[in-house]
Structures are given as structure tokens and as C-alpha cells.
Coordinates of C-alpha atoms in Angstrom, one line a residue:
M418 CA 0.0 0.0 -0.1
N419 CA 1.6 3.5 -1.0
I420 CA 1.7 6.7 1.0
F421 CA -1.2 8.2 -0.5
K422 CA -3.9 5.1 0.1
I423 CA -2.6 5.1 3.8
M424 CA -3.4 8.5 4.0
N425 CA -6.8 8.2 2.5
C426 CA -7.6 5.2 4.8
L427 CA -6.5 7.0 8.0
Y428 CA -9.3 10.5 7.1
T429 CA -11.7 8.1 5.8
K430 CA -12.3 4.6 6.9
Q431 CA -14.5 3.9 9.5
D432 CA -12.9 0.3 10.7
T433 CA -9.6 -0.7 10.9
K434 CA -9.5 -3.4 8.6
W435 CA -7.3 -1.4 5.8
M436 CA -4.4 -1.8 8.5
K437 CA -3.7 -5.3 7.5
E438 CA -2.6 -5.3 4.2
V439 CA -0.2 -2.4 5.6
N440 CA 3.7 -4.2 5.6
D441 CA 6.3 -2.6 8.0
T442 CA 8.3 -1.6 4.6
D443 CA 5.6 0.5 2.7
S444 CA 6.3 3.6 4.6
S445 CA 7.4 5.1 7.9
P446 CA 5.7 7.0 10.8
Y447 CA 7.9 9.7 10.0
V448 CA 7.3 10.1 6.5
I449 CA 3.3 9.7 7.8
Q450 CA 3.8 12.3 10.2
R451 CA 5.5 14.9 7.5
W452 CA 2.5 14.6 5.3
L453 CA 0.0 14.8 8.4
V454 CA 1.5 18.3 9.6
T455 CA 0.5 19.9 6.3
N456 CA -3.0 19.7 7.1
K457 CA -4.0 22.8 9.6
D458 CA -7.0 21.5 10.6
I459 CA -5.5 18.6 12.6
Q460 CA -2.5 20.2 14.1
M461 CA -3.2 19.9 17.7
Q462 CA -3.8 16.2 17.1
V463 CA -0.2 15.7 15.0
R464 CA 1.9 17.6 17.6
W465 CA 0.7 15.3 20.1
L466 CA 1.5 12.0 17.4
D467 CA 5.0 13.3 17.0
K468 CA 6.2 11.8 20.2
Y469 CA 5.0 8.6 19.1
A470 CA 6.9 8.9 15.6
T471 CA 9.3 6.2 17.1
L472 CA 6.8 3.6 16.9
P473 CA 6.6 0.5 14.4
L474 CA 4.3 1.5 11.4
K475 CA 1.2 -0.2 12.0
M476 CA 1.1 1.0 16.0
Y477 CA 1.4 4.4 15.0
L478 CA -1.1 4.0 12.1
S479 CA -3.8 2.6 15.0
L480 CA -3.0 5.6 17.2
A481 CA -3.2 8.2 14.3
W482 CA -6.1 6.6 12.7
S483 CA -8.1 7.0 16.2
T484 CA -6.9 10.3 16.9
I485 CA -7.8 11.8 13.3
P486 CA -11.5 12.9 12.9
K487 CA -13.0 10.9 10.2
S488 CA -14.9 12.5 7.1
T489 CA -16.2 11.4 3.8
T490 CA -13.3 12.4 1.9
A491 CA -9.4 12.8 2.3
P492 CA -8.4 16.8 2.5
S493 CA -6.3 18.0 -0.3
V494 CA -3.5 19.6 0.6
S495 CA 0.2 20.0 -0.8
Y496 CA 3.1 19.3 0.6
I497 CA 5.7 21.3 2.3
K498 CA 8.1 23.2 -0.2
K499 CA 11.7 24.3 0.3
I500 CA 11.8 27.9 1.7
K501 CA 13.9 30.1 -1.1
E502 CA 17.1 31.2 0.5
T503 CA 17.8 35.1 -0.1
S504 CA 21.4 36.0 -1.1
L505 CA 23.6 37.9 1.7
Y506 CA 23.1 41.0 -0.2
S507 CA 19.5 40.5 -0.2
Q508 CA 19.3 39.9 3.5
A509 CA 21.7 42.8 4.4
F510 CA 19.1 45.2 2.3
L511 CA 16.4 44.0 3.8
K512 CA 17.6 44.4 7.3
R513 CA 18.3 47.8 6.5
F514 CA 15.0 47.9 5.0
R515 CA 13.0 47.2 8.0
Q516 CA 15.1 49.2 10.1
K517 CA 14.4 52.3 8.4
F518 CA 11.0 51.8 7.8
E519 CA 10.2 50.4 11.2
I520 CA 8.2 47.5 10.2
A521 CA 6.7 44.9 12.5
D522 CA 7.4 41.1 12.4
N523 CA 4.1 40.2 10.6
D524 CA 4.0 42.8 8.3
F525 CA 7.7 42.1 7.3
D526 CA 7.3 38.5 6.8
A527 CA 4.3 39.3 4.7
I528 CA 6.2 41.1 2.0
K529 CA 10.0 40.1 2.4
P530 CA 9.3 38.0 -1.0
I531 CA 8.2 41.0 -2.8
L532 CA 11.0 43.0 -1.6
D533 CA 13.7 40.1 -2.2
K534 CA 12.4 40.6 -5.7
E535 CA 12.2 44.2 -5.9
I536 CA 16.0 44.1 -4.5
Y537 CA 17.1 41.4 -7.4
N538 CA 15.5 43.7 -10.1
C539 CA 17.2 47.1 -9.1
S540 CA 20.0 46.2 -6.7
G541 CA 21.9 49.4 -8.2
K542 CA 19.3 51.8 -6.8
M543 CA 19.5 49.6 -3.7
Y544 CA 23.6 50.1 -3.4
S545 CA 23.6 53.9 -4.0
Y546 CA 21.0 54.1 -1.3
F547 CA 21.3 51.5 1.6
G548 CA 25.3 51.0 0.5
D549 CA 26.9 47.3 -0.3
G550 CA 25.6 46.1 3.3
T551 CA 29.3 44.5 3.7
R552 CA 30.9 47.2 6.0
G553 CA 28.0 47.2 8.6
E554 CA 27.4 50.6 8.3
E555 CA 23.8 52.3 9.6
T556 CA 22.3 54.6 7.2

């Protein structure tokens, strides 16, 4: 049984007969945990399940199955993507930009991708306004 069938059964099956078809080599509790954490509706249950990720697969599935609320269809969630790294120059500009305009944490996190893109597109203007970011000078 592949990971997608296992995830579907965890969310939709009302009985545990499907667990007999699962082999210990089909997946691991860690991988299932990574997929479960992408569903924001059950984050509390998944955090609780985190400490049991070292159990054998069938024991973990039994525990996860009993804690996850059942529905008629499995939720459609996308897997977590790697966060794009920003360059060192971009980080220096972002830090200075944030200090200059006194931007709060949540606001800064929301606009950071846009700022990073703009810094890349017009880096010459950023250099002339904020300096090169390597000397540690404050403007």
C-alpha cells in the first residue's frame, strides 16, 4: 500500500481492516507524520502524535487513525516546499529596509518575498541608497 492510500484510509475509513494490508516496509511513521502536519485542521492532534513517531508502522497508524477525525473524503493538502534562500546582500538590504521604515515582524514576513524580488530587479538603486551591506554601516 502506498503513502497516498494510507493517508486516504487514515482520514476516511471507519474500521481498521485496511491496516492488515499495510506492510512495515510500505512507509515509515516519520513520513506519515510529515504528510499529516500539512493539514492545518488537525495540527493539535499531529503535534501530539509527534512523540510516537518512533513506534512501529502499524502501531503508529492505529494511534493516528484513532485520533484523526473521520470525513467522507481526504483533505487535499500540498506538501511543504523548500523555502527559497535569499542572498547575503539581499538579507543586508532587507535588514536595513526594515530598520529604516520600522516594519513589524508579521508585516515584514508578509512582504519579504516581494522586497527580495525588487532588490534583485533594481540592485543598483539599492546599493546607492543603502550601501553595499558588507561594512556594517548604518544609514
